[in-house]
Amino acid sequence: MQSFLRFTKLPRKKLYYALAAAAILFCVGGTIIWKGHNQSQPVTQDIPLVRTAVIGTANTPQGYTYSGEVRGRYESQLAFQVTGKIVKRNVNLGSTVSAGDVLMQIDPRDLQQTVNSTSAQVYSAESQLRLAESNLHRYQQLYAQNAISRAQLDQYENAYEVAQAAVRQASAQYAKGSNQLDYSLLYADKSGVISSISAEAGQVVSAGQTVLTIVQDGEREIEISVPENRIEELRKAAKLTVSFWALPNINTEGGVREIAPMADPTTRTYKVRISLLNPPPEIKLGMTAAVNVVSAGDQTSRFPTIPLSAVYQTNDTPNVWIVTDQTVRLRPIQIGSFGNAGVQILSGLNPDDTIVTAGVHKLREGQKVRIADGDRQ
């Protein structure tokens, strides 16, 4: 306390100097302490894990693979020939049917009334015909006795012919009504399998509206979609090999049977049907298939193919990362044609080169890397 009193009794000027010196010492000390706490610690280098591939030998088969679906060669889209309300559906999706089976039925009440009406018209016309025939016979006798003129006889002959025509007309209308009543039942015209159902009981359908699709028994084929720039190559294909996703151990050869003359308006691709030369009995409708197309005249290529993910673009130059002794180096390459498996490399790679196939945009020249398990350098 006495020290503080003596400190306050110093002259004002000396007091200011003492406070200023203390403040400077405080700031300098705080700065030193702050720098000591915030001094950057040494950063450990993060060695990235990469996927790699080894460039194999040349002369590997080249081609394109198209995904497709197993379809029947003959597919019928069935529809009613008359308008009406569906009252019964006798089949389900995938049902096996025989020719002549009733698949669907529409309400026949209005059609039955039409048949009843035309049947009554037939009876009326036949009655008029019998009357005309009786009158004709009577007036023929009177004409033979010279009791009437020829003009009167002609009138009754004409009336008889009109009655005959009326009977034929009424009979035709009755036959038409009977046919329409029979059209209320939708029959299977061929034996096969129901592949799609587009109408249900209670729905009102118009004449010609597709309600069922039936795949006829017989040949099976593959439907694929091909872009327009591959159509000619497909026409000249040396070999088509078909594999099935659900049947991995089965492969069969195929041939182009049909190419659609116009592109699909939505996908802008052409529908192509591939017939199976020796179809295995295990294939089912709707199975997923893959059609591998090998081009004619160039069934193999002397250039290696790498995944697109391995290409690293710098400006206008394509490159790949080469792994040597766990270190990556950038090497320029020349790109050829593109395919399903990747891209052809015309120059810049040698057999047994190890390249990075994933994560190429996160690497830098001379960086150390770790190779993922299962890959080899």
mmCIF file of C-alpha atoms in Angstrom:
data_model
loop_
_atom_site.group_PDB
_atom_site.id
_atom_site.type_symbol
_atom_site.label_atom_id
_atom_site.label_comp_id
_atom_site.label_asym_id
_atom_site.label_seq_id
_atom_site.Cartn_x
_atom_site.Cartn_y
_atom_site.Cartn_z
ATOM 1 C CA MET A 1 0.000 0.000 0.000
ATOM 2 C CA GLN A 2 2.825 2.342 0.795
ATOM 3 C CA SER A 3 4.559 1.436 -2.480
ATOM 4 C CA PHE A 4 1.401 2.374 -4.357
ATOM 5 C CA LEU A 5 1.215 5.712 -2.513
ATOM 6 C CA ARG A 6 4.837 6.435 -3.350
ATOM 7 C CA PHE A 7 4.120 5.519 -7.004
ATOM 8 C CA THR A 8 1.208 7.971 -7.141
ATOM 9 C CA LYS A 9 3.333 10.744 -5.697
ATOM 10 C CA LEU A 10 5.747 10.656 -8.698
ATOM 11 C CA PRO A 11 5.628 13.621 -11.045
ATOM 12 C CA ARG A 12 2.929 13.414 -13.727
ATOM 13 C CA LYS A 13 5.455 13.179 -16.585
ATOM 14 C CA LYS A 14 7.369 10.278 -15.031
ATOM 15 C CA LEU A 15 4.072 8.566 -14.281
ATOM 16 C CA TYR A 16 3.079 8.655 -17.975
ATOM 17 C CA TYR A 17 6.473 7.228 -19.026
ATOM 18 C CA ALA A 18 6.149 4.377 -16.579
ATOM 19 C CA LEU A 19 2.648 3.441 -17.775
ATOM 20 C CA ALA A 20 3.700 3.586 -21.420
ATOM 21 C CA ALA A 21 6.687 1.305 -20.803
ATOM 22 C CA ALA A 22 4.471 -1.198 -18.978
ATOM 23 C CA ALA A 23 1.965 -1.235 -21.860
ATOM 24 C CA ILE A 24 4.700 -1.867 -24.427
ATOM 25 C CA LEU A 25 6.122 -4.721 -22.395
ATOM 26 C CA PHE A 26 2.643 -6.249 -22.093
ATOM 27 C CA CYS A 27 2.007 -6.102 -25.852
ATOM 28 C CA VAL A 28 5.391 -7.557 -26.753
ATOM 29 C CA GLY A 29 4.963 -10.377 -24.289
ATOM 30 C CA GLY A 30 1.453 -11.177 -25.517
ATOM 31 C CA THR A 31 2.621 -11.276 -29.135
ATOM 32 C CA ILE A 32 5.402 -13.697 -28.325
ATOM 33 C CA ILE A 33 3.054 -15.939 -26.406
ATOM 34 C CA TRP A 34 0.401 -15.859 -29.244
ATOM 35 C CA LYS A 35 2.972 -16.768 -31.874
ATOM 36 C CA GLY A 36 4.207 -19.598 -29.731
ATOM 37 C CA HIS A 37 0.701 -21.068 -29.444
ATOM 38 C CA ASN A 38 -0.152 -20.585 -33.135
ATOM 39 C CA GLN A 39 3.071 -21.792 -34.629
ATOM 40 C CA SER A 40 2.143 -24.174 -37.502
ATOM 41 C CA GLN A 41 2.755 -27.803 -36.856
ATOM 42 C CA PRO A 42 4.494 -29.905 -39.496
ATOM 43 C CA VAL A 43 1.917 -31.382 -41.961
ATOM 44 C CA THR A 44 2.110 -35.080 -42.656
ATOM 45 C CA GLN A 45 1.862 -35.952 -46.349
ATOM 46 C CA ASP A 46 -1.354 -37.780 -47.329
ATOM 47 C CA ILE A 47 -0.593 -40.581 -49.780
ATOM 48 C CA PRO A 48 -3.755 -41.201 -51.845
ATOM 49 C CA LEU A 49 -5.105 -44.647 -52.679
ATOM 50 C CA VAL A 50 -5.651 -45.158 -56.419
ATOM 51 C CA ARG A 51 -7.058 -47.782 -58.742
ATOM 52 C CA THR A 52 -4.698 -48.941 -61.458
ATOM 53 C CA ALA A 53 -4.662 -51.126 -64.539
ATOM 54 C CA VAL A 54 -1.842 -52.726 -66.487
ATOM 55 C CA ILE A 55 -1.730 -52.228 -70.242
ATOM 56 C CA GLY A 56 -2.106 -55.646 -71.826
ATOM 57 C CA THR A 57 -1.060 -56.984 -75.175
ATOM 58 C CA ALA A 58 -2.562 -55.821 -78.441
ATOM 59 C CA ASN A 59 -4.830 -57.730 -80.849
ATOM 60 C CA THR A 60 -7.813 -57.720 -78.497
ATOM 61 C CA PRO A 61 -11.299 -58.124 -80.000
ATOM 62 C CA GLN A 62 -13.063 -54.854 -80.764
ATOM 63 C CA GLY A 63 -16.759 -54.218 -81.031
ATOM 64 C CA TYR A 64 -19.845 -52.814 -79.381
ATOM 65 C CA THR A 65 -22.293 -54.305 -76.939
ATOM 66 C CA TYR A 66 -25.996 -53.450 -76.970
ATOM 67 C CA SER A 67 -28.444 -54.326 -74.238
ATOM 68 C CA GLY A 68 -31.717 -55.851 -75.353
ATOM 69 C CA GLU A 69 -34.729 -57.899 -74.375
ATOM 70 C CA VAL A 70 -35.978 -61.342 -75.349
ATOM 71 C CA ARG A 71 -39.088 -60.957 -77.482
ATOM 72 C CA GLY A 72 -41.260 -63.225 -79.585
ATOM 73 C CA ARG A 73 -40.913 -62.971 -83.342
ATOM 74 C CA TYR A 74 -44.672 -62.839 -83.819
ATOM 75 C CA GLU A 75 -46.638 -60.588 -81.464
ATOM 76 C CA SER A 76 -50.326 -59.834 -81.960
ATOM 77 C CA GLN A 77 -52.022 -56.793 -80.479
ATOM 78 C CA LEU A 78 -55.643 -57.790 -79.952
ATOM 79 C CA ALA A 79 -58.618 -55.417 -79.852
ATOM 80 C CA PHE A 80 -62.420 -55.581 -79.895
ATOM 81 C CA GLN A 81 -64.149 -54.872 -83.182
ATOM 82 C CA VAL A 82 -67.014 -53.043 -81.450
ATOM 83 C CA THR A 83 -67.268 -50.376 -78.763
ATOM 84 C CA GLY A 84 -68.429 -51.355 -75.304
ATOM 85 C CA LYS A 85 -67.728 -51.803 -71.604
ATOM 86 C CA ILE A 86 -65.506 -54.701 -70.561
ATOM 87 C CA VAL A 87 -67.375 -56.956 -68.136
ATOM 88 C CA LYS A 88 -65.023 -59.934 -67.888
ATOM 89 C CA ARG A 89 -61.293 -60.682 -68.215
ATOM 90 C CA ASN A 90 -60.385 -64.368 -68.298
ATOM 91 C CA VAL A 91 -56.572 -64.149 -68.494
ATOM 92 C CA ASN A 92 -53.691 -62.668 -66.514
ATOM 93 C CA LEU A 93 -50.274 -61.431 -67.486
ATOM 94 C CA GLY A 94 -48.177 -64.426 -68.495
ATOM 95 C CA SER A 95 -51.144 -66.755 -69.025
ATOM 96 C CA THR A 96 -50.722 -69.440 -71.660
ATOM 97 C CA VAL A 97 -53.665 -69.548 -74.076
ATOM 98 C CA SER A 98 -54.730 -71.700 -76.982
ATOM 99 C CA ALA A 99 -56.312 -70.657 -80.247
ATOM 100 C CA GLY A 100 -60.049 -70.077 -79.759
ATOM 101 C CA ASP A 101 -59.922 -69.290 -76.024
ATOM 102 C CA VAL A 102 -62.128 -66.386 -74.866
ATOM 103 C CA LEU A 103 -59.840 -63.730 -73.395
ATOM 104 C CA MET A 104 -62.224 -60.841 -72.653
ATOM 105 C CA GLN A 105 -65.893 -59.947 -72.992
ATOM 106 C CA ILE A 106 -67.732 -56.652 -73.300
ATOM 107 C CA ASP A 107 -71.333 -55.955 -72.269
ATOM 108 C CA PRO A 108 -73.524 -57.549 -75.014
ATOM 109 C CA ARG A 109 -76.929 -56.047 -74.060
ATOM 110 C CA ASP A 110 -76.995 -53.244 -76.630
ATOM 111 C CA LEU A 111 -75.695 -55.578 -79.312
ATOM 112 C CA GLN A 112 -78.373 -58.119 -78.416
ATOM 113 C CA GLN A 113 -81.063 -55.452 -78.828
ATOM 114 C CA THR A 114 -79.674 -54.641 -82.260
ATOM 115 C CA VAL A 115 -79.937 -58.317 -83.196
ATOM 116 C CA ASN A 116 -83.542 -58.450 -81.943
ATOM 117 C CA SER A 117 -84.451 -55.356 -83.968
ATOM 118 C CA THR A 118 -82.937 -56.650 -87.197
ATOM 119 C CA SER A 119 -84.556 -60.046 -86.637
ATOM 120 C CA ALA A 120 -87.973 -58.350 -86.461
ATOM 121 C CA GLN A 121 -87.202 -56.468 -89.661
ATOM 122 C CA VAL A 122 -86.452 -59.788 -91.368
ATOM 123 C CA TYR A 123 -89.842 -61.205 -90.311
ATOM 124 C CA SER A 124 -91.619 -58.068 -91.559
ATOM 125 C CA ALA A 125 -89.816 -58.164 -94.906
ATOM 126 C CA GLU A 126 -90.580 -61.843 -95.371
ATOM 127 C CA SER A 127 -94.273 -61.159 -94.635
ATOM 128 C CA GLN A 128 -94.315 -58.392 -97.261
ATOM 129 C CA LEU A 129 -92.664 -60.753 -99.699
ATOM 130 C CA ARG A 130 -95.324 -63.423 -99.206
ATOM 131 C CA LEU A 131 -98.071 -60.842 -99.772
ATOM 132 C CA ALA A 132 -96.379 -59.562 -102.911
ATOM 133 C CA GLU A 133 -95.985 -63.112 -104.168
ATOM 134 C CA SER A 134 -99.714 -63.884 -103.615
ATOM 135 C CA ASN A 135 -100.765 -60.703 -105.406
ATOM 136 C CA LEU A 136 -98.469 -61.465 -108.305
ATOM 137 C CA HIS A 137 -99.916 -64.974 -108.777
ATOM 138 C CA ARG A 138 -103.472 -63.606 -108.644
ATOM 139 C CA TYR A 139 -102.862 -60.882 -111.210
ATOM 140 C CA GLN A 140 -100.977 -63.271 -113.471
ATOM 141 C CA GLN A 141 -104.178 -65.361 -113.668
ATOM 142 C CA LEU A 142 -106.270 -62.270 -114.376
ATOM 143 C CA TYR A 143 -103.872 -61.203 -117.098
ATOM 144 C CA ALA A 144 -104.072 -64.658 -118.668
ATOM 145 C CA GLN A 145 -107.858 -64.177 -118.831
ATOM 146 C CA ASN A 146 -107.365 -60.702 -120.387
ATOM 147 C CA ALA A 147 -109.073 -59.198 -117.324
ATOM 148 C CA ILE A 148 -106.302 -56.644 -116.659
ATOM 149 C CA SER A 149 -103.773 -54.780 -118.698
ATOM 150 C CA ARG A 150 -100.085 -55.514 -118.998
ATOM 151 C CA ALA A 151 -99.257 -52.309 -117.118
ATOM 152 C CA GLN A 152 -101.161 -53.497 -114.044
ATOM 153 C CA LEU A 153 -99.314 -56.816 -114.077
ATOM 154 C CA ASP A 154 -95.963 -55.004 -114.328
ATOM 155 C CA GLN A 155 -96.770 -53.069 -111.166
ATOM 156 C CA TYR A 156 -97.289 -56.259 -109.150
ATOM 157 C CA GLU A 157 -94.191 -57.872 -110.618
ATOM 158 C CA ASN A 158 -92.194 -54.807 -109.571
ATOM 159 C CA ALA A 159 -93.740 -54.911 -106.062
ATOM 160 C CA TYR A 160 -92.664 -58.552 -105.742
ATOM 161 C CA GLU A 161 -89.065 -57.717 -106.718
ATOM 162 C CA VAL A 162 -88.995 -54.848 -104.197
ATOM 163 C CA ALA A 163 -90.199 -57.231 -101.478
ATOM 164 C CA GLN A 164 -87.436 -59.668 -102.374
ATOM 165 C CA ALA A 165 -84.818 -56.913 -102.114
ATOM 166 C CA ALA A 166 -86.240 -55.831 -98.753
ATOM 167 C CA VAL A 167 -85.843 -59.380 -97.434
ATOM 168 C CA ARG A 168 -82.217 -59.510 -98.593
ATOM 169 C CA GLN A 169 -81.508 -56.119 -96.971
ATOM 170 C CA ALA A 170 -83.103 -57.099 -93.666
ATOM 171 C CA SER A 171 -81.225 -60.423 -93.684
ATOM 172 C CA ALA A 172 -77.904 -58.628 -94.247
ATOM 173 C CA GLN A 173 -78.572 -56.256 -91.349
ATOM 174 C CA TYR A 174 -79.459 -59.212 -89.146
ATOM 175 C CA ALA A 175 -76.205 -61.020 -90.106
ATOM 176 C CA LYS A 176 -74.231 -57.842 -89.316
ATOM 177 C CA GLY A 177 -75.888 -57.527 -85.909
ATOM 178 C CA SER A 178 -75.203 -61.187 -85.164
ATOM 179 C CA ASN A 179 -71.541 -60.727 -86.059
ATOM 180 C CA GLN A 180 -71.283 -57.696 -83.776
ATOM 181 C CA LEU A 181 -72.826 -59.717 -80.964
ATOM 182 C CA ASP A 182 -70.150 -62.352 -81.518
ATOM 183 C CA TYR A 183 -67.498 -59.581 -81.510
ATOM 184 C CA SER A 184 -68.375 -58.918 -77.860
ATOM 185 C CA LEU A 185 -66.113 -61.898 -77.125
ATOM 186 C CA LEU A 186 -62.379 -61.477 -77.743
ATOM 187 C CA TYR A 187 -60.834 -64.750 -78.934
ATOM 188 C CA ALA A 188 -57.181 -65.797 -79.159
ATOM 189 C CA ASP A 189 -56.373 -66.230 -82.820
ATOM 190 C CA LYS A 190 -53.134 -68.129 -82.115
ATOM 191 C CA SER A 191 -51.677 -70.111 -79.242
ATOM 192 C CA GLY A 192 -49.180 -68.184 -77.142
ATOM 193 C CA VAL A 193 -48.496 -66.204 -73.984
ATOM 194 C CA ILE A 194 -50.158 -62.976 -72.814
ATOM 195 C CA SER A 195 -47.330 -60.396 -72.659
ATOM 196 C CA SER A 196 -49.296 -57.246 -71.804
ATOM 197 C CA ILE A 197 -52.773 -56.177 -70.691
ATOM 198 C CA SER A 198 -53.815 -52.571 -71.308
ATOM 199 C CA ALA A 199 -57.499 -52.651 -70.287
ATOM 200 C CA GLU A 200 -59.404 -53.882 -67.269
ATOM 201 C CA ALA A 201 -62.952 -54.928 -66.442
ATOM 202 C CA GLY A 202 -65.222 -51.901 -66.121
ATOM 203 C CA GLN A 203 -63.328 -49.881 -68.712
ATOM 204 C CA VAL A 204 -65.127 -48.631 -71.830
ATOM 205 C CA VAL A 205 -63.043 -49.302 -74.930
ATOM 206 C CA SER A 206 -63.526 -48.270 -78.517
ATOM 207 C CA ALA A 207 -63.322 -50.486 -81.576
ATOM 208 C CA GLY A 208 -59.706 -51.120 -82.538
ATOM 209 C CA GLN A 209 -58.234 -50.062 -79.179
ATOM 210 C CA THR A 210 -55.493 -52.513 -78.129
ATOM 211 C CA VAL A 211 -56.415 -54.352 -74.934
ATOM 212 C CA LEU A 212 -54.094 -57.397 -75.017
ATOM 213 C CA THR A 213 -50.812 -58.439 -76.577
ATOM 214 C CA ILE A 214 -50.170 -62.111 -77.199
ATOM 215 C CA VAL A 215 -46.763 -63.546 -78.119
ATOM 216 C CA GLN A 216 -47.269 -66.508 -80.377
ATOM 217 C CA ASP A 217 -45.546 -69.802 -79.725
ATOM 218 C CA GLY A 218 -42.439 -70.267 -81.815
ATOM 219 C CA GLU A 219 -39.236 -68.349 -82.412
ATOM 220 C CA ARG A 220 -37.613 -66.065 -79.866
ATOM 221 C CA GLU A 221 -35.382 -63.125 -80.759
ATOM 222 C CA ILE A 222 -33.624 -60.126 -79.206
ATOM 223 C CA GLU A 223 -34.720 -56.526 -79.693
ATOM 224 C CA ILE A 224 -32.009 -53.854 -79.355
ATOM 225 C CA SER A 225 -31.804 -50.101 -80.037
ATOM 226 C CA VAL A 226 -28.946 -48.915 -82.248
ATOM 227 C CA PRO A 227 -27.860 -45.298 -82.906
ATOM 228 C CA GLU A 228 -27.944 -44.146 -86.498
ATOM 229 C CA ASN A 229 -24.156 -43.972 -86.870
ATOM 230 C CA ARG A 230 -23.860 -47.708 -86.088
ATOM 231 C CA ILE A 231 -26.486 -49.066 -88.487
ATOM 232 C CA GLU A 232 -24.147 -49.779 -91.402
ATOM 233 C CA GLU A 233 -21.581 -51.321 -89.089
ATOM 234 C CA LEU A 234 -24.292 -53.627 -87.749
ATOM 235 C CA ARG A 235 -25.341 -54.624 -91.281
ATOM 236 C CA LYS A 236 -21.768 -55.666 -92.072
ATOM 237 C CA ALA A 237 -21.059 -57.284 -88.706
ATOM 238 C CA ALA A 238 -18.864 -60.358 -88.907
ATOM 239 C CA LYS A 239 -20.270 -61.951 -85.796
ATOM 240 C CA LEU A 240 -23.044 -61.400 -83.254
ATOM 241 C CA THR A 241 -22.822 -63.070 -79.867
ATOM 242 C CA VAL A 242 -25.786 -63.016 -77.488
ATOM 243 C CA SER A 243 -25.455 -63.518 -73.737
ATOM 244 C CA PHE A 244 -28.081 -63.431 -71.006
ATOM 245 C CA TRP A 245 -27.835 -61.740 -67.625
ATOM 246 C CA ALA A 246 -29.864 -64.461 -65.878
ATOM 247 C CA LEU A 247 -27.984 -67.268 -67.670
ATOM 248 C CA PRO A 248 -24.292 -66.357 -67.327
ATOM 249 C CA ASN A 249 -23.024 -69.682 -68.673
ATOM 250 C CA ILE A 250 -25.033 -69.575 -71.897
ATOM 251 C CA ASN A 251 -23.914 -67.797 -75.077
ATOM 252 C CA THR A 252 -25.384 -68.164 -78.526
ATOM 253 C CA GLU A 253 -24.846 -66.714 -81.957
ATOM 254 C CA GLY A 254 -27.338 -64.423 -83.628
ATOM 255 C CA GLY A 255 -28.075 -62.707 -86.907
ATOM 256 C CA VAL A 256 -29.737 -59.461 -87.923
ATOM 257 C CA ARG A 257 -33.258 -60.230 -89.070
ATOM 258 C CA GLU A 258 -34.861 -56.818 -89.260
ATOM 259 C CA ILE A 259 -33.843 -53.154 -88.958
ATOM 260 C CA ALA A 260 -36.578 -50.569 -88.484
ATOM 261 C CA PRO A 261 -36.819 -48.182 -91.471
ATOM 262 C CA MET A 262 -37.391 -45.161 -89.200
ATOM 263 C CA ALA A 263 -35.885 -44.021 -85.909
ATOM 264 C CA ASP A 264 -37.906 -43.969 -82.719
ATOM 265 C CA PRO A 265 -39.255 -40.392 -82.272
ATOM 266 C CA THR A 266 -38.302 -40.338 -78.579
ATOM 267 C CA THR A 267 -34.938 -42.095 -78.363
ATOM 268 C CA ARG A 268 -33.806 -41.368 -81.946
ATOM 269 C CA THR A 269 -32.514 -44.921 -82.238
ATOM 270 C CA TYR A 270 -33.444 -47.726 -84.609
ATOM 271 C CA LYS A 271 -35.128 -50.906 -83.403
ATOM 272 C CA VAL A 272 -33.226 -53.997 -84.535
ATOM 273 C CA ARG A 273 -34.378 -57.593 -84.194
ATOM 274 C CA ILE A 274 -31.658 -60.235 -83.717
ATOM 275 C CA SER A 275 -32.699 -63.813 -84.466
ATOM 276 C CA LEU A 276 -31.098 -66.587 -82.398
ATOM 277 C CA LEU A 277 -29.453 -69.297 -84.480
ATOM 278 C CA ASN A 278 -29.471 -71.931 -81.721
ATOM 279 C CA PRO A 279 -31.739 -70.564 -78.982
ATOM 280 C CA PRO A 280 -31.329 -72.304 -75.615
ATOM 281 C CA PRO A 281 -34.560 -73.680 -74.153
ATOM 282 C CA GLU A 282 -33.912 -71.866 -70.850
ATOM 283 C CA ILE A 283 -34.570 -68.377 -72.202
ATOM 284 C CA LYS A 284 -37.833 -66.712 -71.231
ATOM 285 C CA LEU A 285 -39.732 -63.764 -72.623
ATOM 286 C CA GLY A 286 -38.568 -60.440 -71.212
ATOM 287 C CA MET A 287 -35.114 -61.645 -70.161
ATOM 288 C CA THR A 288 -32.264 -59.125 -70.356
ATOM 289 C CA ALA A 289 -29.755 -59.915 -73.091
ATOM 290 C CA ALA A 290 -26.492 -58.399 -74.330
ATOM 291 C CA VAL A 291 -25.594 -58.465 -78.028
ATOM 292 C CA ASN A 292 -21.885 -58.139 -78.783
ATOM 293 C CA VAL A 293 -21.164 -56.934 -82.320
ATOM 294 C CA VAL A 294 -17.756 -57.616 -83.909
ATOM 295 C CA SER A 295 -17.123 -55.520 -87.012
ATOM 296 C CA ALA A 296 -16.216 -57.206 -90.270
ATOM 297 C CA GLY A 297 -12.668 -56.783 -91.604
ATOM 298 C CA ASP A 298 -11.279 -55.605 -88.247
ATOM 299 C CA GLN A 299 -12.175 -58.213 -85.726
ATOM 300 C CA THR A 300 -9.097 -57.445 -83.649
ATOM 301 C CA SER A 301 -7.145 -54.293 -82.935
ATOM 302 C CA ARG A 302 -3.436 -53.808 -82.323
ATOM 303 C CA PHE A 303 -4.134 -50.773 -80.134
ATOM 304 C CA PRO A 304 -4.801 -51.078 -76.404
ATOM 305 C CA THR A 305 -8.061 -49.865 -74.878
ATOM 306 C CA ILE A 306 -8.258 -48.039 -71.540
ATOM 307 C CA PRO A 307 -11.230 -46.781 -69.495
ATOM 308 C CA LEU A 308 -12.371 -43.228 -70.153
ATOM 309 C CA SER A 309 -11.874 -42.462 -66.453
ATOM 310 C CA ALA A 310 -8.100 -42.897 -66.928
ATOM 311 C CA VAL A 311 -7.771 -39.977 -69.360
ATOM 312 C CA TYR A 312 -6.617 -36.679 -67.821
ATOM 313 C CA GLN A 313 -7.085 -33.674 -70.105
ATOM 314 C CA THR A 314 -4.697 -30.678 -69.902
ATOM 315 C CA ASN A 315 -5.715 -27.934 -72.345
ATOM 316 C CA ASP A 316 -6.091 -29.821 -75.647
ATOM 317 C CA THR A 317 -3.751 -32.684 -74.767
ATOM 318 C CA PRO A 318 -5.036 -36.008 -73.360
ATOM 319 C CA ASN A 319 -2.751 -37.658 -70.812
ATOM 320 C CA VAL A 320 -2.584 -40.597 -68.451
ATOM 321 C CA TRP A 321 -0.876 -41.019 -65.086
ATOM 322 C CA ILE A 322 1.880 -43.656 -65.227
ATOM 323 C CA VAL A 323 2.745 -45.337 -61.920
ATOM 324 C CA THR A 324 6.423 -46.176 -61.437
ATOM 325 C CA ASP A 325 7.833 -47.175 -58.029
ATOM 326 C CA GLN A 326 4.689 -45.880 -56.274
ATOM 327 C CA THR A 327 5.132 -42.469 -57.983
ATOM 328 C CA VAL A 328 2.878 -40.991 -60.700
ATOM 329 C CA ARG A 329 4.124 -39.253 -63.838
ATOM 330 C CA LEU A 330 1.965 -37.569 -66.473
ATOM 331 C CA ARG A 331 2.374 -38.868 -70.031
ATOM 332 C CA PRO A 332 0.637 -37.512 -73.177
ATOM 333 C CA ILE A 333 -1.241 -39.978 -75.379
ATOM 334 C CA GLN A 334 -3.009 -40.055 -78.737
ATOM 335 C CA ILE A 335 -6.657 -41.139 -78.644
ATOM 336 C CA GLY A 336 -8.343 -43.283 -81.272
ATOM 337 C CA SER A 337 -11.918 -44.527 -81.551
ATOM 338 C CA PHE A 338 -14.337 -44.784 -78.651
ATOM 339 C CA GLY A 339 -16.224 -47.947 -77.713
ATOM 340 C CA ASN A 340 -18.238 -49.523 -74.919
ATOM 341 C CA ALA A 341 -15.117 -50.676 -73.091
ATOM 342 C CA GLY A 342 -13.359 -47.308 -73.270
ATOM 343 C CA VAL A 343 -11.109 -45.547 -75.744
ATOM 344 C CA GLN A 344 -8.352 -46.812 -78.026
ATOM 345 C CA ILE A 345 -4.839 -45.423 -77.482
ATOM 346 C CA LEU A 346 -2.919 -45.037 -80.729
ATOM 347 C CA SER A 347 0.377 -43.969 -79.144
ATOM 348 C CA GLY A 348 1.903 -43.072 -75.803
ATOM 349 C CA LEU A 349 1.527 -46.384 -73.955
ATOM 350 C CA ASN A 350 3.631 -49.494 -73.854
ATOM 351 C CA PRO A 351 2.729 -53.045 -72.808
ATOM 352 C CA ASP A 352 2.938 -53.588 -69.036
ATOM 353 C CA ASP A 353 2.606 -49.858 -68.268
ATOM 354 C CA THR A 354 0.623 -49.274 -65.084
ATOM 355 C CA ILE A 355 -1.895 -46.432 -65.351
ATOM 356 C CA VAL A 356 -4.256 -44.815 -62.857
ATOM 357 C CA THR A 357 -7.888 -45.498 -63.752
ATOM 358 C CA ALA A 358 -9.730 -43.567 -61.025
ATOM 359 C CA GLY A 359 -9.127 -40.267 -59.251
ATOM 360 C CA VAL A 360 -6.870 -38.817 -61.947
ATOM 361 C CA HIS A 361 -7.940 -35.222 -61.230
ATOM 362 C CA LYS A 362 -6.631 -35.348 -57.642
ATOM 363 C CA LEU A 363 -3.027 -36.231 -58.491
ATOM 364 C CA ARG A 364 0.044 -34.098 -59.132
ATOM 365 C CA GLU A 365 3.356 -34.726 -60.840
ATOM 366 C CA GLY A 366 5.773 -36.823 -58.772
ATOM 367 C CA GLN A 367 3.225 -37.615 -56.078
ATOM 368 C CA LYS A 368 3.477 -40.832 -54.071
ATOM 369 C CA VAL A 369 0.429 -43.114 -54.285
ATOM 370 C CA ARG A 370 -0.829 -46.336 -52.789
ATOM 371 C CA ILE A 371 -2.216 -49.025 -55.087
ATOM 372 C CA ALA A 372 -5.558 -50.552 -54.118
ATOM 373 C CA ASP A 373 -5.775 -54.181 -53.148
ATOM 374 C CA GLY A 374 -6.336 -56.433 -56.131
ATOM 375 C CA ASP A 375 -4.377 -54.155 -58.482
ATOM 376 C CA ARG A 376 -0.744 -54.767 -59.269
ATOM 377 C CA GLN A 377 2.053 -52.608 -60.569
#
